[in-house]
mmCIF file of C-alpha atoms in Angstrom:
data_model
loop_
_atom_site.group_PDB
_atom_site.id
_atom_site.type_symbol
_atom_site.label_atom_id
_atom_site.label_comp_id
_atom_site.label_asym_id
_atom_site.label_seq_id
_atom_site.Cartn_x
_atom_site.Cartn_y
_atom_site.Cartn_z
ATOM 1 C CA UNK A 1 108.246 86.302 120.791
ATOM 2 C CA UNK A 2 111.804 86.148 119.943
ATOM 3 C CA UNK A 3 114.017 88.752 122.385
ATOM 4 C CA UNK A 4 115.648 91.594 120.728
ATOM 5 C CA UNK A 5 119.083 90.009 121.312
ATOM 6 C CA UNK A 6 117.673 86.950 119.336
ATOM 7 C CA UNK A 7 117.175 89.156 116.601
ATOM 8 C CA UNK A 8 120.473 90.364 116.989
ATOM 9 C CA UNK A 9 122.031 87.021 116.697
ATOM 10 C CA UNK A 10 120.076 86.195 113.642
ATOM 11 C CA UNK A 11 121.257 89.144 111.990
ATOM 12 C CA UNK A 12 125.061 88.289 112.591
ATOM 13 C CA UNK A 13 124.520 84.836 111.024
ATOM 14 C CA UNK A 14 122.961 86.219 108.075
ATOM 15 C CA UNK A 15 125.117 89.130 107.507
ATOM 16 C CA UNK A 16 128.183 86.721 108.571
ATOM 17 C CA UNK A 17 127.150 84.629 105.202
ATOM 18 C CA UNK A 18 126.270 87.585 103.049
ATOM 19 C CA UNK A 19 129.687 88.693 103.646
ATOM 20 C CA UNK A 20 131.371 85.386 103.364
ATOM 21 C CA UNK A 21 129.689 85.368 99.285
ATOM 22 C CA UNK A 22 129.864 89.180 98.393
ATOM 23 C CA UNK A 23 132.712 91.215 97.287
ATOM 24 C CA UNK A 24 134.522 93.479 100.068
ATOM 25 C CA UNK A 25 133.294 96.218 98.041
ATOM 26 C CA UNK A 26 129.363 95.732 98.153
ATOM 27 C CA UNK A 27 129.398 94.992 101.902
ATOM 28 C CA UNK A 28 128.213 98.366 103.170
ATOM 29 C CA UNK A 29 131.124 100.458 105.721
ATOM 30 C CA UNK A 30 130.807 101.078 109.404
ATOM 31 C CA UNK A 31 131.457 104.912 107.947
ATOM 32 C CA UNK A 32 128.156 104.896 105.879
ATOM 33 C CA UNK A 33 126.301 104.131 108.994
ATOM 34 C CA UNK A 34 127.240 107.022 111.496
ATOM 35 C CA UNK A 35 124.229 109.265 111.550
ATOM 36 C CA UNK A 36 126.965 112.316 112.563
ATOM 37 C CA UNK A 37 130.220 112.996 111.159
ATOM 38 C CA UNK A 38 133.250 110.371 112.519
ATOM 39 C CA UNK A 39 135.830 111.150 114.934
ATOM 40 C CA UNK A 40 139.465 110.071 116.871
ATOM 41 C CA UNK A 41 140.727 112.207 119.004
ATOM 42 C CA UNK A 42 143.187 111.664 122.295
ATOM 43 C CA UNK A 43 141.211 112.083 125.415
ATOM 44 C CA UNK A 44 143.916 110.477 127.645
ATOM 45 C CA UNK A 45 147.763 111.137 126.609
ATOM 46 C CA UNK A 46 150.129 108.922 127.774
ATOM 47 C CA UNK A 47 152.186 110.363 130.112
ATOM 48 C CA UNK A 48 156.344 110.449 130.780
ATOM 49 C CA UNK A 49 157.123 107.922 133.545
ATOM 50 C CA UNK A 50 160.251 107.164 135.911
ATOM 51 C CA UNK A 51 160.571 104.578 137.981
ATOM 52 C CA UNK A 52 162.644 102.218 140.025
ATOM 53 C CA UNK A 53 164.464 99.087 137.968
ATOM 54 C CA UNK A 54 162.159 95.772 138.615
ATOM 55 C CA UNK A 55 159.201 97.866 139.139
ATOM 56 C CA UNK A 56 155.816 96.871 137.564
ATOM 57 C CA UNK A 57 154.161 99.667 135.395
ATOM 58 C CA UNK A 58 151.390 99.825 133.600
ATOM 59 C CA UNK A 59 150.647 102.444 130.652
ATOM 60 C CA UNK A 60 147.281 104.147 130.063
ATOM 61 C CA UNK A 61 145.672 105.936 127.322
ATOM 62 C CA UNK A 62 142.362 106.540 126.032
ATOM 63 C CA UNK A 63 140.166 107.848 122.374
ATOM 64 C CA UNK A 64 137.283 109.918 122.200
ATOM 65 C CA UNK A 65 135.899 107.879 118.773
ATOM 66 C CA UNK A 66 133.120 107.239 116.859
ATOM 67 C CA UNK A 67 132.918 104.209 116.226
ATOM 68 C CA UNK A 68 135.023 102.801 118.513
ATOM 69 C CA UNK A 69 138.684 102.392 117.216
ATOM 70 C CA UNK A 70 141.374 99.599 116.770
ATOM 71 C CA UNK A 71 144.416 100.307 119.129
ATOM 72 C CA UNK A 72 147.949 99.520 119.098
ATOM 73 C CA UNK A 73 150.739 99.651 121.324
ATOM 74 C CA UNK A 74 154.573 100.211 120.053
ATOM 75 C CA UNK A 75 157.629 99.825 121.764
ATOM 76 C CA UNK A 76 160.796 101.704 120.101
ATOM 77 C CA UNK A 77 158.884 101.420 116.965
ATOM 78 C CA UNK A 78 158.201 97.694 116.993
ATOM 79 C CA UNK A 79 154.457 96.777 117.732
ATOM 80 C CA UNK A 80 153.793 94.599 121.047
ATOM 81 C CA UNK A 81 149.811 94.323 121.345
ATOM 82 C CA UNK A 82 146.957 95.193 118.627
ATOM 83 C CA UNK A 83 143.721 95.329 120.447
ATOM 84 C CA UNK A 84 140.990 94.904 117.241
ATOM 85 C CA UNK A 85 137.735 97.437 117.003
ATOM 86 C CA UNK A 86 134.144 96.336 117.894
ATOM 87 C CA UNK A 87 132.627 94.444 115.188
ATOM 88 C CA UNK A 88 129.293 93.076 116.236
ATOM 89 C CA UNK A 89 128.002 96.315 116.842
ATOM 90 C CA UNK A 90 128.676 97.162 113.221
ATOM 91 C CA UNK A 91 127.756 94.291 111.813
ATOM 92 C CA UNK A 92 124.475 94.884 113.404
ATOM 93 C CA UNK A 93 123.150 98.695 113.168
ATOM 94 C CA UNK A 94 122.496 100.334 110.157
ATOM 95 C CA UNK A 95 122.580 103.716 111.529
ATOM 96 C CA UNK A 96 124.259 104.164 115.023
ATOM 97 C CA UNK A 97 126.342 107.450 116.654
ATOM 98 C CA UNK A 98 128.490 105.474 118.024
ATOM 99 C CA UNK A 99 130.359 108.102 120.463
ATOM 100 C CA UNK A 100 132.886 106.124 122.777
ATOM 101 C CA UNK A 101 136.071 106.708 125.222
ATOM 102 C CA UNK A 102 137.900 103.948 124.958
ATOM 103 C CA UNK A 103 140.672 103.084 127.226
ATOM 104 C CA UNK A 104 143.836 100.929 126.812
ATOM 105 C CA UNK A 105 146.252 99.810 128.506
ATOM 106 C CA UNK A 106 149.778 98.212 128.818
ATOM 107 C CA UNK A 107 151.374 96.226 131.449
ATOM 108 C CA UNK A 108 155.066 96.634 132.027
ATOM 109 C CA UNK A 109 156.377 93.364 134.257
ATOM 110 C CA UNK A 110 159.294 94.367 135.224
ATOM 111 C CA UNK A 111 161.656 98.035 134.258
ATOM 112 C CA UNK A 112 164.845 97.670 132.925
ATOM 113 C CA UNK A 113 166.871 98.525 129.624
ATOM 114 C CA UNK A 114 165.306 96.256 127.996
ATOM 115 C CA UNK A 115 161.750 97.745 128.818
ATOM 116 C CA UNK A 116 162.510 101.571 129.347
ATOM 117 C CA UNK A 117 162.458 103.665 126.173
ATOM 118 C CA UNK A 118 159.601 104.941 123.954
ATOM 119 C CA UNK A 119 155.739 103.594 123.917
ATOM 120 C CA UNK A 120 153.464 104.376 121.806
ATOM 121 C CA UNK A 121 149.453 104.255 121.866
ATOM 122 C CA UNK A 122 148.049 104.493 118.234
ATOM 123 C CA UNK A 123 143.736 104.400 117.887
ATOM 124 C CA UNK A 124 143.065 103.560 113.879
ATOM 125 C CA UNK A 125 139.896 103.706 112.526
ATOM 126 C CA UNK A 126 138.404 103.210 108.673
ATOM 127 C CA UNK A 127 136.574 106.622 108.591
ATOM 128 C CA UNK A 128 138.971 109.373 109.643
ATOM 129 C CA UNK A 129 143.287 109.641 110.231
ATOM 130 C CA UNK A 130 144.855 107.569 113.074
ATOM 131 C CA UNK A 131 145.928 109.096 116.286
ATOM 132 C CA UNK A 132 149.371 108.196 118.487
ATOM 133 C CA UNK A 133 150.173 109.621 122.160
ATOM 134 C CA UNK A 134 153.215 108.438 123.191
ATOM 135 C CA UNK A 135 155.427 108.327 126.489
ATOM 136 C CA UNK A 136 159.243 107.656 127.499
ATOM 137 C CA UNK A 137 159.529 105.540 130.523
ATOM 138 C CA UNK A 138 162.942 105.582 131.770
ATOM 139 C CA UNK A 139 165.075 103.920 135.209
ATOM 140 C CA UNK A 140 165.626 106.307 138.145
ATOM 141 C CA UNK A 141 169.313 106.652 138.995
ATOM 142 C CA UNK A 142 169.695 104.030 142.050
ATOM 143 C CA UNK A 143 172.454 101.819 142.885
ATOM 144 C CA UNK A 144 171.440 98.106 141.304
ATOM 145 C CA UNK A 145 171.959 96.339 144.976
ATOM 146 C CA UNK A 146 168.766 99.004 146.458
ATOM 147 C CA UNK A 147 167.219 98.155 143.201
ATOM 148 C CA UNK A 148 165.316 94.802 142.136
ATOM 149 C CA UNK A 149 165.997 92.943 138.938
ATOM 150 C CA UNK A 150 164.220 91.038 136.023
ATOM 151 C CA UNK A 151 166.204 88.214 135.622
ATOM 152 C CA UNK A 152 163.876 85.845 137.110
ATOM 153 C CA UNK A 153 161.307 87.259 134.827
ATOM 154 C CA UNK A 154 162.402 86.575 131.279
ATOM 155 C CA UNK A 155 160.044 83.492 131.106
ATOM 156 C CA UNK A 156 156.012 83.347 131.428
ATOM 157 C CA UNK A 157 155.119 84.002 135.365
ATOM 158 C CA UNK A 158 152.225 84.475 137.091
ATOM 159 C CA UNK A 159 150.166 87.823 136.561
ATOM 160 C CA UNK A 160 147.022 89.140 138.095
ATOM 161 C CA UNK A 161 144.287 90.179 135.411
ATOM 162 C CA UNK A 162 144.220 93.214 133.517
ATOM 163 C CA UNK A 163 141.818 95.205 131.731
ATOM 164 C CA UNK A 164 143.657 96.109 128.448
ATOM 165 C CA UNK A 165 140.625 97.489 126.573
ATOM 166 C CA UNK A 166 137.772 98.912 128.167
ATOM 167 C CA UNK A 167 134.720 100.975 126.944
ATOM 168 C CA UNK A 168 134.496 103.767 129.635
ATOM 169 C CA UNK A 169 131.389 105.442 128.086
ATOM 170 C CA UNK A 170 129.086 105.063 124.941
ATOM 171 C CA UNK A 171 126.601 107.916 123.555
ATOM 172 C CA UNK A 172 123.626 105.657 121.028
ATOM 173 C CA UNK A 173 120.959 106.182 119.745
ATOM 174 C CA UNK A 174 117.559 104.587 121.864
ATOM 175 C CA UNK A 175 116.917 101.393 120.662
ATOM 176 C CA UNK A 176 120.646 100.985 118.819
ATOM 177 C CA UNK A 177 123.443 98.650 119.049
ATOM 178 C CA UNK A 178 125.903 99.068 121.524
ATOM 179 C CA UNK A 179 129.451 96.627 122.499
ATOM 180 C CA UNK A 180 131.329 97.814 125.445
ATOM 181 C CA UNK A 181 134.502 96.184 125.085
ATOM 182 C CA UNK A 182 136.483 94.742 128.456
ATOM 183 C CA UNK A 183 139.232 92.600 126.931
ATOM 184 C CA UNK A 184 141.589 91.197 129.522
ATOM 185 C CA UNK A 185 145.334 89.963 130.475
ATOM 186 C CA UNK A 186 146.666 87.635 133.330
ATOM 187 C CA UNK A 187 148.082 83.834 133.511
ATOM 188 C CA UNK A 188 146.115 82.220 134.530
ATOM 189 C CA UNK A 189 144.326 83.666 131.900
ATOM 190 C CA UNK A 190 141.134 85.696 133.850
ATOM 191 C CA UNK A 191 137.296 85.022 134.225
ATOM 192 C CA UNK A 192 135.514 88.159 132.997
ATOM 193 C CA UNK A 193 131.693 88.754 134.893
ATOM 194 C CA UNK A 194 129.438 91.591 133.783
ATOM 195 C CA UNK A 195 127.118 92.769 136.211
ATOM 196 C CA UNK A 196 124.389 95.859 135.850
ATOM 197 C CA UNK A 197 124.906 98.958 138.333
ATOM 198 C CA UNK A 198 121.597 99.269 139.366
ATOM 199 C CA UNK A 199 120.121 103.178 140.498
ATOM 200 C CA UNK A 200 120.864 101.945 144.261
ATOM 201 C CA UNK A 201 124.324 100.966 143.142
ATOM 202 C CA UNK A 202 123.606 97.435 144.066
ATOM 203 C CA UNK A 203 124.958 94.773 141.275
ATOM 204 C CA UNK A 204 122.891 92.248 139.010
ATOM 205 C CA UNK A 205 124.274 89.792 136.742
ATOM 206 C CA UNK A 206 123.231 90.270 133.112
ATOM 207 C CA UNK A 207 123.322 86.428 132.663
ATOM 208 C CA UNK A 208 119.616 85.697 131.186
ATOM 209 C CA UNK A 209 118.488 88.949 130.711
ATOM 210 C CA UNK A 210 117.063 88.970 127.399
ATOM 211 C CA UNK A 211 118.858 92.295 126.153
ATOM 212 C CA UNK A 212 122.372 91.482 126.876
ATOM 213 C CA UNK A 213 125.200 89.192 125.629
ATOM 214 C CA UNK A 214 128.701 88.489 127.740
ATOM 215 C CA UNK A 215 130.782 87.785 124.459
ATOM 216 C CA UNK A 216 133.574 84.979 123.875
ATOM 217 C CA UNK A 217 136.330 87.892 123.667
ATOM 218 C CA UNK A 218 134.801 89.527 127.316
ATOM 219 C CA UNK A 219 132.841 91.988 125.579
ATOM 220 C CA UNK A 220 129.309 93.053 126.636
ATOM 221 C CA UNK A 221 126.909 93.485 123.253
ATOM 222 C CA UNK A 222 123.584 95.843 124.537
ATOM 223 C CA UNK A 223 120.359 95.720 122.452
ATOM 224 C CA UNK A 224 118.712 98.948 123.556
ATOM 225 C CA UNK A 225 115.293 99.492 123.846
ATOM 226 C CA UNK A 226 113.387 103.062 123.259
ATOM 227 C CA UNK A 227 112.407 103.605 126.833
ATOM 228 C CA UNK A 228 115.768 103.261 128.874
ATOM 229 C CA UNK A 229 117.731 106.150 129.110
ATOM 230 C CA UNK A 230 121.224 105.986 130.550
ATOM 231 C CA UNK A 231 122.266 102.299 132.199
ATOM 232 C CA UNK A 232 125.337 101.461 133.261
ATOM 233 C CA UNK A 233 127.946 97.972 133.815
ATOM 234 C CA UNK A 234 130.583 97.035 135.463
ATOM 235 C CA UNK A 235 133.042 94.036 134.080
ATOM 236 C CA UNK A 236 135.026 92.164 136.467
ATOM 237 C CA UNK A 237 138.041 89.846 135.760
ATOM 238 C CA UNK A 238 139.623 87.523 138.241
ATOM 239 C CA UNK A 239 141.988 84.978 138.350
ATOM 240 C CA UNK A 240 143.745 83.205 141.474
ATOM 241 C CA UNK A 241 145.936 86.114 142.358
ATOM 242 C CA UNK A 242 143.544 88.962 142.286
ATOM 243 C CA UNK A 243 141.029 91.114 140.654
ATOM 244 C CA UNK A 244 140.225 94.040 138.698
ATOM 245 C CA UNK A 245 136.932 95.750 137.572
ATOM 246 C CA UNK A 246 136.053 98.726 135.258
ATOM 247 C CA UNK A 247 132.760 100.479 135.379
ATOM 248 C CA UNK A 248 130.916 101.793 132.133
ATOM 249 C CA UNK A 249 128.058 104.698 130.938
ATOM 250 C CA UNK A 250 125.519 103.928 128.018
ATOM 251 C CA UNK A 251 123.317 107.129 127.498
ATOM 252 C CA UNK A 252 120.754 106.928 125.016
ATOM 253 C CA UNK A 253 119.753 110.114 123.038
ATOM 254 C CA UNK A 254 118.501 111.393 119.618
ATOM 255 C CA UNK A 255 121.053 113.481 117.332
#
């Protein structure tokens, strides 16, 4: 008998050419499918940040959201990364809740004028206003010569990998769709691994295991069953100059 996940495939291939030969208009929204009412709201802020020129910073914020959002990252006003929303999971559940945090985040290589100023974090989502939490990162008042300096950086270097979009934890339905992102960053570009957390902590790879799919942009996609409860993942991503894992929460519950 074919696995749930099989099913799951199927349906993406025949929704993919519905799509492709339907107007935009007929093709039913991710909005009509929430079984409760949709939200995006901050659950992380960004937060103000000073720090030594030629220091490496990275930026963090996360979205309470249902479903999960698309997030963008500004700097002075002009847009530097879009990270896009889930879309097999709503390509694949007619009814879903949907309930994520969703984290992002935004390397800084190296501080200097040209990096310090204003970010932005912006969550968008086709069912409800967008939301923005921003931060000014600014240079500490050093002499230069105690300082370091970017101008060896200004072309493509090395970087170890980070996770830029992660789904910390998801709230479905038993039995529903669920696609806990972990999108990644790095050159050389990372290796992303999902492995199951089992109750004993230990780790499994989900590599066979009928109910689970390690997708071509490092997402996980989850074909829940009505028995399991709560499960939970963690995604690793390695390159040759290090590592760097996120761990994530699916609970399963009726509305």
């Amino acid at each position: 008998m074919p696995s749930p996940l099989n099913h799951a495939i199927l349906s993406i291939i025949l929704l993919g050419s519905h799509v492709s030969t339907t107007k935009v208009a007929d093709v039913p929204s991710v909005c009509d499918g929430l079984i409760e009412p949709s939200v995006l709201s901050i659950d992380k802020p960004l937060e103000n940040i000073k720090a030594n020129r030629g220091n490496s910073l990275v930026l963090r914020c996360a979205f309470y959201a249902s479903p999960q959002p698309s997030i963008t990252w500004y700097h002075r006003g002009k847009r530097v990364e879009t990270h896009p929303a889930a879309q097999f999971e709503t390509l694949l559940s007619a009814t879903n809740l949907g309930q994520s945090v969703v984290e992002s985040a935004l390397r800084i290589d190296c501080l200097d004028e040209r990096t310090a100023g204003e970010y932005f974090c912006e969550a968008t989502s086709p069912c409800t206003q967008p939301v923005v939490t921003s931060s000014v990162v600014s240079i500490n008042k050093a002499p230069k010569s105690i300082t370091g300096t970017c101008k060896s950086l200004r072309q493509p270097f090395e970087s170890p990998p980070l996770i830029s979009v992660f789904t910390l934890s998801r709230i479905e339905l038993p039995g529903g769709v669920t696609q806990l992102a972990c999108r990644t960053q790095g050159y050389p570009a990372p290796k992303t691994t999902w492995y199951k957390i089992e109750e004993d902590e230990s780790l499994s790879s989900i590599e066979g295991q009928r109910n689970y799919m390690h997708l071509p942009n490092g997402d996980l996609l989850i074909v829940g069953d009505e028995e399991t409860i709560s499960e939970s993942f963690r995604c690793v991503a390695e390159n040759p100059l290090g590592s760097a894992h996120q761990d994530a929460s699916v609970i399963y519950m009726l509305a």
